Every structure is written in structure tokens, then in C-alpha cells.
Coordinates of C-alpha atoms in Angstrom, one line a residue:
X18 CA 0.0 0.0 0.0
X19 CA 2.8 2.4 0.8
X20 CA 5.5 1.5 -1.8
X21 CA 5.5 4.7 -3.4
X22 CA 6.1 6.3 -0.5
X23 CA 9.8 7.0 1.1
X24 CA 10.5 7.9 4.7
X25 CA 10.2 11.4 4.2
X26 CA 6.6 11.5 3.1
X27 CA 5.1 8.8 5.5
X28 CA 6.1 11.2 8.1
X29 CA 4.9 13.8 6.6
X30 CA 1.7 11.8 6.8
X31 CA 1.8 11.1 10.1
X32 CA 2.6 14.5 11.6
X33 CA -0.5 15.4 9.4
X34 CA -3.1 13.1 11.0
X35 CA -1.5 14.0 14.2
X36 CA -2.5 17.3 13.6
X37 CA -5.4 16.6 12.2
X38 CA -6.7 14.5 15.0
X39 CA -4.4 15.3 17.9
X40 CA -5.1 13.0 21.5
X41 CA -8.0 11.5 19.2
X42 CA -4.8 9.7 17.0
X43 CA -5.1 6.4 18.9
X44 CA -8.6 5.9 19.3
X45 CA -9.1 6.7 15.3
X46 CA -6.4 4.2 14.1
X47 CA -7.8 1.8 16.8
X48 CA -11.4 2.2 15.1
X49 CA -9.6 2.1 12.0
X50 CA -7.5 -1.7 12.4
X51 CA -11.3 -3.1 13.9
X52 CA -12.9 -2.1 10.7
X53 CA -10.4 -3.8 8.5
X54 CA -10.3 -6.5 10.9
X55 CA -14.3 -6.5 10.7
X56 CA -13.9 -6.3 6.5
X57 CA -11.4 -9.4 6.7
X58 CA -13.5 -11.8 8.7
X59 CA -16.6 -10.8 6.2
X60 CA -14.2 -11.7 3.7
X61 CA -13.6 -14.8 5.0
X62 CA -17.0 -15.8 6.2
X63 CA -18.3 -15.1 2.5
X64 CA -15.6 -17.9 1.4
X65 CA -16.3 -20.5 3.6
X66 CA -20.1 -19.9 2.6
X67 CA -19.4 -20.3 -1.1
X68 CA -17.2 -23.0 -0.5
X69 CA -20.3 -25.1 1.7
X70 CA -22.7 -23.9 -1.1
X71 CA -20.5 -25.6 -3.8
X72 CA -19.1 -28.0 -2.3
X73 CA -15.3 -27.3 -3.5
X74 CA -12.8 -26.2 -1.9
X75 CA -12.6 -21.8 -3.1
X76 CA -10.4 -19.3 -1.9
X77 CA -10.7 -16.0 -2.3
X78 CA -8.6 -15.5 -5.3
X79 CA -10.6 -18.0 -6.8
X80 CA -13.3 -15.6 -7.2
X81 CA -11.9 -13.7 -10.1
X82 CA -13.9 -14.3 -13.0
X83 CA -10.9 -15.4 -15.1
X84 CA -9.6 -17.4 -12.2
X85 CA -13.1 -18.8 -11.7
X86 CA -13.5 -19.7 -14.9
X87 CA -9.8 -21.2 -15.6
X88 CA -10.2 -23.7 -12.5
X89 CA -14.1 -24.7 -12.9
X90 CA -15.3 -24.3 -16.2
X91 CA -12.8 -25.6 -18.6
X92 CA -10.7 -28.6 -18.5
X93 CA -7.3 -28.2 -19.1
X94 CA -7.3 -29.8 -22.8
X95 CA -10.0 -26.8 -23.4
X96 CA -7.4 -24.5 -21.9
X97 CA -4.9 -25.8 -23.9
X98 CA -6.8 -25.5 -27.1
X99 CA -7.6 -22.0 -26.6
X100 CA -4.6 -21.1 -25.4
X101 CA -2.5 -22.9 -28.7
X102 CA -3.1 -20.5 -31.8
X103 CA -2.2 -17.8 -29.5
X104 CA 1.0 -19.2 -28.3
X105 CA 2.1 -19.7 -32.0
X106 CA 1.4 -16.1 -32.8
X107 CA 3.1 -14.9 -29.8
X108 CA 6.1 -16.9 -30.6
X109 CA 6.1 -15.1 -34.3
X110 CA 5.6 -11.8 -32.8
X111 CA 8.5 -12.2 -30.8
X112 CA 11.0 -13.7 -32.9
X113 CA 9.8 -10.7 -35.3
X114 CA 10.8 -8.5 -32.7
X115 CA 13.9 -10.3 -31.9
X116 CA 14.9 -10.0 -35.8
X117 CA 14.3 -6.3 -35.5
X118 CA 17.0 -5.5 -32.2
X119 CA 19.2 -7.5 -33.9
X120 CA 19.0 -4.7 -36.5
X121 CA 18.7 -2.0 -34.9
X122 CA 21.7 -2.6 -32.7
X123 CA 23.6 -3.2 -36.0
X124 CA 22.7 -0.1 -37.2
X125 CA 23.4 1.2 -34.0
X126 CA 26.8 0.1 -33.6
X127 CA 27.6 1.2 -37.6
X128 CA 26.1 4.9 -36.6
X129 CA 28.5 5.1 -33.1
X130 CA 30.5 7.7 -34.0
X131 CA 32.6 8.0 -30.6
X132 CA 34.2 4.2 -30.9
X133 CA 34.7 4.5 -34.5
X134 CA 38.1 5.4 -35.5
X135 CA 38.8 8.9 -36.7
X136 CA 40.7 8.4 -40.8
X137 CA 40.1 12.2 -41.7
X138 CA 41.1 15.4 -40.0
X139 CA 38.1 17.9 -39.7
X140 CA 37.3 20.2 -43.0
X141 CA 37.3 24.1 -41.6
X142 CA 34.4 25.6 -43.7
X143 CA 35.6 28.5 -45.8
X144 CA 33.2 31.1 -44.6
X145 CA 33.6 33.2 -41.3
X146 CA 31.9 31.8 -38.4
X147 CA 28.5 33.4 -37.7
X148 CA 28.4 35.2 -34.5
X149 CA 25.7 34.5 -31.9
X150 CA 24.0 37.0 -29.8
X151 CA 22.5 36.6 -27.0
X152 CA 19.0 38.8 -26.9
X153 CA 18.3 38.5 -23.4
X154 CA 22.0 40.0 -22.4
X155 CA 20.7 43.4 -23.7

């Protein structure tokens, strides 16, 4: 829940709610942890009620539809079967893919112009170099 967070900022949250809430803090996190405890046993008693009801064994991420689907409804030959024509594309698309970084980092390496090796001293251009003024200095 708070993995975007750093240090910094979850203090910055906490010195927050305690102002918000001040000597109230602790009863208001204590409310707070027997809710979610209160949402977790609802949780689980829903579960063990749709387990009973049909008769296998479900847990709660089991409930997804895909999941749901995937683990009651098809066998794993039907799986299989729908899973087979996609599989071969995906292997096309990605050898496709692989073909193309191969070329690239050809052209890549043929375009680096800092490891290739200088033959050729630089060509000074004939005309005077073109002043530049700064319009912001004035």
C-alpha cells in the first residue's frame, strides 16, 4: 500500500493526522485496524459460505472471474486448445521482434561515431563563423 512512498513522506503523513486528530490519534487508528479487521472476517466468512454452497474447496482469489472460470469451467485440454493459436502467434511476434533488435543494434553500432576510429582530420568551412548573440543579455 505504501510502496511509493519514502520515509520522508510517510512522516509527513503522520505528523499530518496528528494534527489533524491530535489526542483523538489512537482511538481513530484503533477504530480504523477493527474495521479492517471486521472487512477481513466478512471476507472470510463469504468464502467458507461459497465453498459449503458448492461444495469445493474456493479461496478468495478463486473468485476472479478469469480465475473462476480457468479452474471450474474448462478442462485443461480446453485451456490448452484455446490457449495454442495464440501461443504460436506470440512466438512469431517475438521472434519478429527479436529480428528487429538485432537490426537496430547493427545499425546502431555502424552509426557510433565515438568508438569509431577517426581516418580524416576535420574540413574548416571556408566562410567566417557566424556570430551568436545573446537577446536576453541586452
Amino acid at each position: 500500500m505504501f510502496e511509493n512512498l519514502n520515509w520522508w513522506e510517510i512522516g509527513a503523513l503522520l505528523m499530518l493526522a496528528l494534527l489533524i486528530f491530535g489526542e483523538r490519534l489512537p482511538k481513530v487508528l484503533g477504530d480504523g485496524l477493527r474495521m479492517l479487521r471486521g472487512l477481513r472476517s466478512m471476507a472470510q466468512n463469504a468464502t467458507s459460505d461459497l465453498s459449503r454452497e458448492l461444495g469445493t474447496d474456493i479461496q478468495l482469489e478463486d473468485l476472479h472471474p478469469k480465475a473462476f472460470i480457468r479452474k471450474h469451467l474448462l478442462s485443461e485440454e480446453d485451456e490448452q486448445a484455446l490457449r495454442k493459436p495464440l501461443q504460436s502467434l506470440f512466438d512469431d511476434v517475438k521472434q519478429d521482434l527479436n529480428g528487429v533488435k538485432s537490426e537496430l543494434s547493427d545499425v546502431a553500432s555502424a552509426a557510433d561515431f565515438k568508438s569509431a576510429p577517426k581516418t580524416t582530420a576535420p574540413v574548416e568551412s571556408p566562410q567566417p563563423a557566424q556570430q551568436r548573440y545573446d537577446l536576453d543579455a541586452t
